[in-house]
CSV table of N, CA and C in Angstrom, one decimal:
chain,number,residue,atom,x,y,z
A,28,MET,N,14.7,12.3,1.3
A,28,MET,CA,15.1,13.4,2.8
A,28,MET,C,13.9,13.7,2.8
A,29,SER,N,13.4,13.2,4.0
A,29,SER,CA,12.0,13.1,4.4
A,29,SER,C,11.8,15.2,4.7
A,30,GLY,N,10.7,15.8,4.4
A,30,GLY,CA,10.0,17.0,4.8
A,30,GLY,C,9.9,17.7,6.5
A,31,ALA,N,9.7,17.0,7.2
A,31,ALA,CA,9.8,17.1,7.9
A,31,ALA,C,11.4,17.3,8.9
A,32,ARG,N,11.4,18.1,10.4
A,32,ARG,CA,12.1,18.2,10.8
A,32,ARG,C,12.1,17.7,12.4
A,33,THR,N,12.7,17.0,12.7
A,33,THR,CA,13.0,16.3,13.6
A,33,THR,C,12.7,17.3,14.9
A,34,PRO,N,12.1,16.1,15.8
A,34,PRO,CA,11.8,17.5,17.1
A,34,PRO,C,13.6,17.9,17.7
A,35,GLY,N,13.6,19.1,18.2
A,35,GLY,CA,14.8,19.6,18.9
A,35,GLY,C,15.5,20.0,17.6
A,36,ASP,N,15.6,19.5,16.2
A,36,ASP,CA,16.5,19.8,15.0
A,36,ASP,C,15.8,21.6,15.2
A,37,THR,N,17.0,22.2,14.4
A,37,THR,CA,16.4,23.8,14.3
A,37,THR,C,17.7,24.0,13.0
A,38,LEU,N,18.5,22.9,12.5
A,38,LEU,CA,18.8,23.1,11.5
A,38,LEU,C,18.5,22.8,10.1
A,39,THR,N,19.1,23.5,8.7
A,39,THR,CA,18.4,22.9,7.7
A,39,THR,C,19.5,22.5,7.2
A,40,HIS,N,19.3,21.0,6.7
A,40,HIS,CA,19.7,20.2,6.0
A,40,HIS,C,19.6,20.3,4.7
A,41,ILE,N,21.1,20.2,3.4
A,41,ILE,CA,20.9,20.2,2.3
A,41,ILE,C,21.5,18.6,1.6
A,42,GLU,N,21.0,18.0,1.2
A,42,GLU,CA,21.8,17.1,0.7
A,42,GLU,C,22.5,17.8,-0.4
A,43,LEU,N,23.6,17.4,-0.9
A,43,LEU,CA,24.7,17.3,-2.0
A,43,LEU,C,24.6,15.7,-2.6
A,44,ILE,N,24.8,15.5,-4.0
A,44,ILE,CA,25.1,14.5,-4.6
A,44,ILE,C,26.2,15.5,-5.9
A,45,TRP,N,26.7,13.9,-6.5
A,45,TRP,CA,27.9,13.6,-7.2
A,45,TRP,C,27.7,12.7,-8.3
A,46,HIS,N,27.5,12.5,-8.7
A,46,HIS,CA,27.5,11.4,-10.2
A,46,HIS,C,27.6,12.1,-11.3
A,47,GLN,N,29.7,11.9,-11.7
A,47,GLN,CA,30.7,12.3,-12.2
A,47,GLN,C,29.5,12.5,-14.0
A,48,GLN,N,29.7,13.9,-13.8
A,48,GLN,CA,29.0,14.1,-15.8
A,48,GLN,C,27.7,14.3,-15.8
A,49,ARG,N,27.1,13.7,-14.5
A,49,ARG,CA,25.5,13.4,-15.1
A,49,ARG,C,24.7,13.9,-14.0
A,50,ILE,N,24.6,14.5,-12.2
A,50,ILE,CA,24.3,15.0,-11.3
A,50,ILE,C,25.1,15.5,-10.5
A,51,GLU,N,25.0,17.2,-10.2
A,51,GLU,CA,26.0,17.9,-9.6
A,51,GLU,C,25.1,18.5,-8.9
A,52,HIS,N,25.1,18.5,-7.3
A,52,HIS,CA,24.8,19.3,-6.5
A,52,HIS,C,25.7,20.0,-5.8
A,53,TRP,N,25.6,21.1,-5.3
A,53,TRP,CA,26.7,21.7,-4.7
A,53,TRP,C,26.6,22.9,-4.3
A,54,ILE,N,27.1,23.3,-2.9
A,54,ILE,CA,27.1,24.6,-2.2
A,54,ILE,C,28.4,26.0,-3.3
A,55,ARG,N,27.7,27.0,-3.3
A,55,ARG,CA,28.4,28.1,-4.4
A,55,ARG,C,29.3,29.1,-2.7
A,56,PHE,N,27.9,29.5,-2.4
A,56,PHE,CA,28.0,29.8,-0.9
A,56,PHE,C,27.8,29.8,0.6
A,57,GLY,N,28.0,30.0,1.6
A,57,GLY,CA,27.1,29.7,2.9
A,57,GLY,C,28.3,29.0,3.5
A,58,GLN,N,27.8,29.1,5.3
A,58,GLN,CA,29.0,28.8,6.2
A,58,GLN,C,28.0,27.2,6.7
A,59,ASP,N,28.3,26.6,7.1
A,59,ASP,CA,28.1,24.9,6.9
A,59,ASP,C,28.1,25.0,8.7
A,60,VAL,N,27.3,24.5,9.4
A,60,VAL,CA,27.6,23.8,10.7
A,60,VAL,C,28.2,22.2,11.4
A,61,GLY,N,27.6,21.5,10.2
A,61,GLY,CA,28.0,20.6,10.3
A,61,GLY,C,28.0,19.4,8.8
A,62,GLU,N,28.3,18.0,8.9
A,62,GLU,CA,28.2,17.6,7.5
A,62,GLU,C,28.0,16.3,8.3
A,63,GLN,N,27.6,15.3,7.4
A,63,GLN,CA,27.1,14.0,7.2
A,63,GLN,C,27.3,13.9,6.0
A,64,ILE,N,28.5,11.9,5.2
A,64,ILE,CA,28.8,11.5,4.9
A,64,ILE,C,27.8,10.4,4.8
A,65,LEU,N,27.2,10.5,3.6
A,65,LEU,CA,26.1,9.0,3.7
A,65,LEU,C,27.0,8.1,2.9
A,66,ASP,N,27.6,8.4,1.7
A,66,ASP,CA,28.2,7.1,0.9
A,66,ASP,C,29.2,8.0,-0.1
A,67,ARG,N,29.9,7.7,-0.9
A,67,ARG,CA,31.3,8.8,-1.7
A,67,ARG,C,29.9,9.4,-2.9
A,68,ARG,N,29.0,9.3,-3.0
A,68,ARG,CA,28.1,9.8,-3.8
A,68,ARG,C,27.2,11.1,-3.0
A,69,ARG,N,27.3,10.7,-1.8
A,69,ARG,CA,26.3,12.1,-1.3
A,69,ARG,C,26.9,12.2,0.1
A,70,ARG,N,26.4,13.5,0.3
A,70,ARG,CA,26.7,14.2,1.8
A,70,ARG,C,26.0,15.0,2.3
A,71,ILE,N,25.0,15.3,3.4
A,71,ILE,CA,24.1,16.2,3.7
A,71,ILE,C,25.1,17.1,4.4
A,72,LEU,N,24.7,18.1,4.4
A,72,LEU,CA,25.8,19.5,4.9
A,72,LEU,C,24.4,20.5,6.0
A,73,SER,N,24.7,20.9,6.9
A,73,SER,CA,23.4,21.3,8.0
A,73,SER,C,24.5,22.6,8.0
A,74,PHE,N,23.0,23.8,8.1
A,74,PHE,CA,22.6,25.2,8.4
A,74,PHE,C,22.2,25.4,9.6
A,75,ALA,N,23.1,26.4,10.1
A,75,ALA,CA,22.4,27.1,11.3
A,75,ALA,C,20.7,28.3,11.0
A,76,PRO,N,20.1,28.4,11.5
A,76,PRO,CA,19.6,28.8,11.2
A,76,PRO,C,20.0,30.6,10.9
A,77,ASN,N,18.8,31.3,9.7
A,77,ASN,CA,19.2,32.9,9.3
A,77,ASN,C,20.4,32.7,8.8
A,78,SER,N,21.0,32.0,8.1
A,78,SER,CA,22.3,31.5,7.5
A,78,SER,C,21.8,31.9,5.9
A,79,VAL,N,22.3,32.8,4.9
A,79,VAL,CA,22.7,32.9,3.8
A,79,VAL,C,23.0,31.7,2.9
A,80,VAL,N,22.5,30.5,2.1
A,80,VAL,CA,23.2,30.1,1.0
A,80,VAL,C,23.0,29.9,-0.1
A,81,ALA,N,23.9,29.5,-1.1
A,81,ALA,CA,24.0,29.5,-2.4
A,81,ALA,C,24.3,28.2,-2.8
A,82,TYR,N,22.6,27.5,-3.2
A,82,TYR,CA,22.9,25.8,-3.6
A,82,TYR,C,22.9,25.7,-5.3
A,83,ILE,N,23.2,25.0,-5.9
A,83,ILE,CA,23.2,25.1,-7.4
A,83,ILE,C,23.1,23.6,-8.0
A,84,ARG,N,22.4,22.9,-8.7
A,84,ARG,CA,21.8,21.7,-8.8
A,84,ARG,C,22.2,21.6,-10.5
A,85,TRP,N,22.8,20.6,-10.8
A,85,TRP,CA,23.3,20.5,-12.7
A,85,TRP,C,23.3,18.9,-13.0
A,86,ALA,N,22.6,18.9,-13.6
A,86,ALA,CA,22.6,17.1,-14.4
A,86,ALA,C,22.4,17.6,-15.9
A,87,ALA,N,23.0,16.2,-15.9
A,87,ALA,CA,22.8,16.3,-17.9
A,87,ALA,C,22.3,15.4,-18.0
A,88,GLY,N,22.2,14.9,-19.6
A,88,GLY,CA,21.3,13.7,-20.7
A,88,GLY,C,22.3,13.2,-21.0
A,89,ASP,N,22.3,12.3,-22.3
A,89,ASP,CA,22.7,11.4,-23.2
A,89,ASP,C,23.3,13.2,-24.7
A,90,PHE,N,22.2,14.0,-24.1
A,90,PHE,CA,22.3,14.8,-25.3
A,90,PHE,C,23.1,16.5,-24.4
A,91,GLY,N,23.3,16.3,-23.5
A,91,GLY,CA,23.4,17.1,-22.6
A,91,GLY,C,22.9,18.1,-21.6
A,92,THR,N,23.5,18.8,-21.1
A,92,THR,CA,22.5,19.6,-19.7
A,92,THR,C,21.2,19.9,-20.1
A,93,ILE,N,20.8,19.2,-18.4
A,93,ILE,CA,18.8,19.3,-18.7
A,93,ILE,C,18.7,20.1,-18.1
A,94,VAL,N,19.3,20.2,-16.6
A,94,VAL,CA,18.8,21.1,-15.6
A,94,VAL,C,20.5,21.8,-14.9
A,95,SER,N,19.7,23.2,-15.2
A,95,SER,CA,20.7,24.3,-14.3
A,95,SER,C,20.4,25.2,-13.5
A,96,ARG,N,20.7,25.2,-12.2
A,96,ARG,CA,20.0,26.0,-11.9
A,96,ARG,C,20.5,25.9,-9.9
A,97,ILE,N,20.4,27.3,-9.6
A,97,ILE,CA,21.0,27.7,-8.6
A,97,ILE,C,19.6,28.6,-8.1
A,98,ASP,N,19.6,28.8,-6.9
A,98,ASP,CA,19.0,29.4,-5.3
A,98,ASP,C,19.1,29.1,-4.0
A,99,ILE,N,19.3,31.0,-3.7
A,99,ILE,CA,19.6,31.7,-3.1
A,99,ILE,C,18.7,31.3,-1.2
A,100,LEU,N,18.8,31.0,-0.9
A,100,LEU,CA,18.2,31.1,0.2
A,100,LEU,C,19.0,31.0,1.9
A,101,ARG,N,17.6,31.9,2.6
A,101,ARG,CA,17.6,32.2,3.9
A,101,ARG,C,16.7,31.4,4.7
A,102,THR,N,18.7,30.4,5.7
A,102,THR,CA,17.6,29.2,6.0
A,102,THR,C,16.6,29.8,7.4
A,103,VAL,N,15.8,29.0,7.7
A,103,VAL,CA,14.6,29.1,8.9
A,103,VAL,C,14.8,29.0,9.9
A,104,ARG,N,14.1,29.2,10.8
A,104,ARG,CA,13.8,29.4,12.3
A,104,ARG,C,12.7,28.0,12.6
A,105,PRO,N,12.8,27.6,13.8
A,105,PRO,CA,11.1,26.7,13.6
A,105,PRO,C,10.6,27.7,14.4
A,106,GLY,N,9.3,27.1,13.4
A,106,GLY,CA,8.3,28.0,13.5
A,106,GLY,C,7.8,29.4,12.1
A,107,GLU,N,8.7,29.6,11.8
A,107,GLU,CA,8.7,30.4,10.6
A,107,GLU,C,8.6,29.8,9.2
A,108,ALA,N,7.8,30.4,8.1
A,108,ALA,CA,7.3,30.2,7.0
A,108,ALA,C,8.4,29.4,6.2
A,109,PHE,N,8.1,28.9,5.4
A,109,PHE,CA,9.1,28.4,3.9
A,109,PHE,C,8.3,27.8,2.4
A,110,ALA,N,9.6,27.9,2.2
A,110,ALA,CA,8.9,27.2,0.5
A,110,ALA,C,9.4,26.2,0.3
A,111,THR,N,9.5,24.7,0.4
A,111,THR,CA,9.9,23.4,-0.2
A,111,THR,C,11.3,24.0,-1.5
A,112,VAL,N,12.4,23.4,-1.3
A,112,VAL,CA,13.1,23.4,-2.4
A,112,VAL,C,13.6,21.9,-2.3
A,113,PRO,N,13.6,21.2,-3.4
A,113,PRO,CA,14.1,20.1,-3.5
A,113,PRO,C,15.5,19.7,-3.2
A,114,TYR,N,15.9,18.8,-1.7
A,114,TYR,CA,16.9,18.4,-1.4
A,114,TYR,C,17.2,18.9,-0.2
A,115,VAL,N,16.4,20.2,0.0
A,115,VAL,CA,16.6,21.0,1.0
A,115,VAL,C,15.5,20.4,2.5
A,116,ARG,N,15.6,20.3,3.6
A,116,ARG,CA,15.2,20.2,4.8
A,116,ARG,C,15.1,20.7,6.1
A,117,PRO,N,13.8,21.5,5.9
A,117,PRO,CA,13.0,21.0,6.1
A,117,PRO,C,12.6,22.2,4.5
A,118,GLY,N,13.0,23.5,4.2
A,118,GLY,CA,12.8,24.5,3.1
A,118,GLY,C,13.7,25.4,3.6
A,119,GLY,N,13.6,26.4,2.9
A,119,GLY,CA,14.0,28.6,3.5
A,119,GLY,C,13.7,29.3,2.5
A,120,GLU,N,13.8,30.7,3.1
A,120,GLU,CA,13.0,31.4,2.3
A,120,GLU,C,13.5,31.4,1.4
A,121,ILE,N,13.2,31.8,-0.2
A,121,ILE,CA,13.8,32.1,-1.4
A,121,ILE,C,14.4,33.2,-1.7
A,122,LEU,N,15.1,33.9,-1.2
A,122,LEU,CA,15.7,35.2,-1.8
A,122,LEU,C,15.8,35.1,-3.5
A,123,LEU,N,16.7,34.0,-3.9
A,123,LEU,CA,16.7,34.7,-5.4
A,123,LEU,C,16.4,32.9,-5.9
A,124,ARG,N,16.2,33.2,-6.9
A,124,ARG,CA,16.1,31.1,-8.0
A,124,ARG,C,15.8,31.8,-9.9
A,125,ALA,N,16.6,30.7,-9.9
A,125,ALA,CA,17.4,30.8,-11.5
A,125,ALA,C,17.3,29.7,-12.2
A,126,SER,N,17.3,29.4,-12.8
A,126,SER,CA,17.4,28.1,-13.8
A,126,SER,C,17.5,28.7,-15.1
A,127,GLY,N,18.4,27.9,-16.1
A,127,GLY,CA,18.3,28.0,-17.2
A,127,GLY,C,19.8,28.1,-17.2
A,128,TRP,N,20.9,27.6,-17.9
A,128,TRP,CA,22.6,28.3,-18.0
A,128,TRP,C,22.5,30.1,-17.8
A,129,PRO,N,21.9,31.0,-19.0
A,129,PRO,CA,22.4,32.1,-18.6
A,129,PRO,C,21.7,32.2,-18.0
A,130,ARG,N,20.9,32.1,-17.3
A,130,ARG,CA,20.3,33.1,-15.8
A,130,ARG,C,21.4,32.9,-14.8
A,131,VAL,N,21.8,31.7,-14.9
A,131,VAL,CA,22.5,31.1,-13.5
A,131,VAL,C,24.1,31.5,-13.3
A,132,GLU,N,24.4,32.0,-14.8
A,132,GLU,CA,25.7,32.2,-15.2
A,132,GLU,C,25.3,33.8,-14.9
A,133,ARG,N,24.2,34.7,-15.3
A,133,ARG,CA,24.2,35.8,-14.4
A,133,ARG,C,24.4,35.8,-13.0
A,134,VAL,N,23.8,35.0,-12.3
A,134,VAL,CA,23.8,35.0,-10.9
A,134,VAL,C,25.1,34.6,-10.2
A,135,LEU,N,26.1,34.0,-11.3
A,135,LEU,CA,27.4,33.7,-10.3
A,135,LEU,C,27.9,34.7,-10.7
A,136,GLN,N,27.7,35.7,-11.7
A,136,GLN,CA,28.2,36.8,-12.0
A,136,GLN,C,27.9,37.8,-10.9
A,137,ALA,N,26.7,37.4,-10.4
A,137,ALA,CA,26.9,38.6,-9.5
A,137,ALA,C,27.6,38.4,-7.9
A,138,ILE,N,27.6,37.1,-7.7
A,138,ILE,CA,28.3,37.0,-6.9
A,138,ILE,C,29.3,37.1,-6.4
A,139,ASP,N,29.8,36.8,-8.0
A,139,ASP,CA,31.5,37.0,-7.7
A,139,ASP,C,31.9,38.3,-7.8
A,140,ALA,N,31.1,39.4,-8.0
A,140,ALA,CA,31.4,41.0,-8.1
A,140,ALA,C,30.9,40.8,-6.5
A,141,VAL,N,30.2,40.5,-5.2
A,141,VAL,CA,30.2,40.8,-4.1
A,141,VAL,C,31.6,40.5,-3.2
A,142,GLU,N,31.9,39.6,-4.2
A,142,GLU,CA,33.2,38.8,-3.7
A,142,GLU,C,34.3,39.3,-3.7
A,143,GLN,N,34.3,40.0,-4.9
A,143,GLN,CA,35.4,41.1,-5.4
A,143,GLN,C,35.7,42.2,-4.5
A,144,ILE,N,34.5,42.6,-4.1
A,144,ILE,CA,35.0,44.1,-3.0
A,144,ILE,C,35.1,43.4,-1.7
A,145,GLY,N,35.8,42.1,-1.6
A,145,GLY,CA,36.1,41.9,-0.1
A,145,GLY,C,34.8,41.5,0.6
A,146,ILE,N,33.8,40.8,0.3
A,146,ILE,CA,32.5,40.3,0.9
A,146,ILE,C,32.1,39.0,0.9
A,147,ASP,N,32.0,38.5,2.3
A,147,ASP,CA,31.3,36.9,1.5
A,147,ASP,C,29.7,37.0,1.4
A,148,ALA,N,29.4,36.2,0.3
A,148,ALA,CA,28.4,36.7,-0.6
A,148,ALA,C,27.1,36.4,0.7
A,149,ALA,N,27.7,35.8,1.8
A,149,ALA,CA,26.9,34.9,3.0
A,149,ALA,C,26.5,35.4,3.3
A,150,ASP,N,27.7,37.0,3.8
A,150,ASP,CA,27.4,38.0,4.8
A,150,ASP,C,26.5,39.4,3.9
A,151,ALA,N,26.3,39.5,2.3
A,151,ALA,CA,25.7,40.4,1.5
A,151,ALA,C,24.2,40.3,2.5
A,152,CYS,N,23.6,41.5,2.4
A,152,CYS,CA,22.1,42.0,2.7
A,152,CYS,C,21.2,41.3,1.8
A,153,PRO,N,20.6,40.2,2.5
A,153,PRO,CA,19.8,39.1,1.9
A,153,PRO,C,18.0,40.3,0.6
A,154,ASP,N,18.3,41.8,1.1
A,154,ASP,CA,17.6,42.5,0.0
A,154,ASP,C,18.2,42.6,-1.6
A,155,HIS,N,19.7,42.4,-1.2
A,155,HIS,CA,20.4,42.7,-2.5
A,155,HIS,C,20.1,41.2,-3.2
A,156,TRP,N,20.0,40.3,-3.2
A,156,TRP,CA,19.8,38.8,-3.6
A,156,TRP,C,18.5,39.0,-4.2
A,157,ARG,N,17.4,38.8,-3.4
A,157,ARG,CA,16.2,39.4,-4.1
A,157,ARG,C,16.0,40.6,-5.4
A,158,HIS,N,16.6,42.1,-4.8
A,158,HIS,CA,16.8,42.9,-6.0
A,158,HIS,C,17.7,41.9,-7.6
A,159,VAL,N,18.9,41.1,-7.5
A,159,VAL,CA,19.1,40.7,-8.4
A,159,VAL,C,18.1,39.7,-9.0
A,160,HIS,N,17.6,38.6,-7.9
A,160,HIS,CA,16.3,37.8,-8.5
A,160,HIS,C,15.0,38.4,-9.5
A,161,ASN,N,14.4,39.7,-8.5
A,161,ASN,CA,13.7,40.6,-9.7
A,161,ASN,C,14.5,41.5,-11.2
A,162,ARG,N,15.7,42.0,-10.9
A,162,ARG,CA,16.5,42.2,-12.0
A,162,ARG,C,16.2,41.3,-13.1
A,163,LEU,N,17.2,40.0,-13.0
A,163,LEU,CA,17.2,39.4,-14.1
A,163,LEU,C,16.2,38.5,-14.2
A,164,THR,N,14.7,39.1,-13.3
A,164,THR,CA,13.5,37.8,-14.5
A,164,THR,C,13.0,38.7,-15.0
A,165,VAL,N,13.1,39.9,-15.1
A,165,VAL,CA,12.3,40.7,-16.5
A,165,VAL,C,13.6,41.8,-17.2
A,166,GLY,N,14.8,40.6,-17.4
A,166,GLY,CA,15.9,41.0,-18.6
A,166,GLY,C,16.6,42.0,-18.0
A,167,GLN,N,16.8,42.3,-16.9
A,167,GLN,CA,17.5,43.8,-16.5
A,167,GLN,C,18.7,43.6,-15.9
A,168,SER,N,20.0,44.4,-15.4
A,168,SER,CA,21.3,44.2,-15.5
A,168,SER,C,20.8,44.4,-13.5
A,169,PRO,N,21.2,43.5,-12.9
A,169,PRO,CA,21.3,44.5,-10.8
A,169,PRO,C,22.1,45.4,-10.7
A,170,ARG,N,22.1,46.3,-9.7
A,170,ARG,CA,22.6,47.5,-9.5
A,170,ARG,C,23.8,46.3,-8.6
A,171,LEU,N,25.0,47.0,-8.3
A,171,LEU,CA,26.4,45.8,-7.9
A,171,LEU,C,26.1,46.3,-6.4
A,172,TYR,N,27.0,45.5,-5.8
A,172,TYR,CA,26.7,45.8,-4.6
A,172,TYR,C,27.7,46.6,-3.9
A,173,SER,N,27.8,47.6,-2.4
A,173,SER,CA,28.6,48.5,-3.0
A,173,SER,C,28.9,47.5,-1.5
A,174,CYS,N,30.8,48.8,-0.9
A,174,CYS,CA,30.8,48.2,0.4
A,174,CYS,C,29.8,48.9,1.1
A,175,GLU,N,29.1,50.4,0.6
A,175,GLU,CA,28.4,51.1,1.2
A,175,GLU,C,26.9,50.9,1.6
A,176,ALA,N,26.8,49.8,0.9
A,176,ALA,CA,26.0,48.9,1.0
A,176,ALA,C,25.5,48.3,2.0
A,177,HIS,N,26.6,47.4,1.8
A,177,HIS,CA,27.0,46.5,3.4
A,177,HIS,C,27.1,47.2,4.2
A,178,ARG,N,27.8,48.3,4.6
A,178,ARG,CA,27.6,48.7,6.1
A,178,ARG,C,26.6,49.6,6.5
A,179,ALA,N,25.5,49.6,5.7
A,179,ALA,CA,24.3,50.3,5.8
A,179,ALA,C,23.5,48.8,6.0
A,180,TRP,N,24.1,47.7,5.5
A,180,TRP,CA,23.0,46.5,5.5
A,180,TRP,C,23.4,46.2,7.5
A,181,LEU,N,24.5,46.0,7.7
A,181,LEU,CA,25.3,45.8,9.3
A,181,LEU,C,24.9,46.5,9.7
A,182,LEU,N,24.2,47.6,10.1
A,182,LEU,CA,24.2,48.6,10.9
A,182,LEU,C,23.0,48.6,10.8
A,183,ARG,N,21.7,48.5,10.1
A,183,ARG,CA,20.6,47.7,9.9
A,183,ARG,C,20.4,46.3,10.9
A,184,ARG,N,20.9,46.0,10.6
A,184,ARG,CA,20.9,44.4,11.4
A,184,ARG,C,21.1,44.2,12.6
A,185,ASN,N,22.1,45.0,13.2
A,185,ASN,CA,22.8,45.4,14.4
A,185,ASN,C,21.7,46.3,15.3
A,186,ILE,N,20.6,47.2,14.8
A,186,ILE,CA,19.7,47.6,15.7
A,186,ILE,C,18.5,47.2,15.6
A,187,GLY,N,18.6,45.6,14.5
A,187,GLY,CA,17.4,45.2,14.3
A,187,GLY,C,16.0,45.8,13.7
A,188,ALA,N,16.7,46.2,12.9
A,188,ALA,CA,15.8,47.1,11.4
A,188,ALA,C,15.2,45.6,10.9
């Protein structure tokens, strides 16, 4: 994938790969607005600006898992600064990044906890994913996301804070 956005393209494109028991890239959550199938093992999902997406990359070698990684990203608008992430064009604002199965599993548990209270993880406050990242980085348990925290996030977002 090229690293540059084409003129007039405001979407973020994420390439998903699936080679059975070798390489798997998938979206854990996020609302795509388009899909392009490249071949039977590769496709590109497109996301609108300011979307929150969880992107998982896994790869195995002859002796087991060699890569287990999750990135929770906010897709950017044209002109915004962004970090580059493999297979993500042009990139995104990294809210959370974890590698190694134990940390990835803890992130997946945090995602499940948000969804268990009836909230789409893509709609949760981006600060929650930053909090989860920071807590896991220092080996502590993150606080649980609550309906009250979500309500406060929606009010802040609506007033533009």
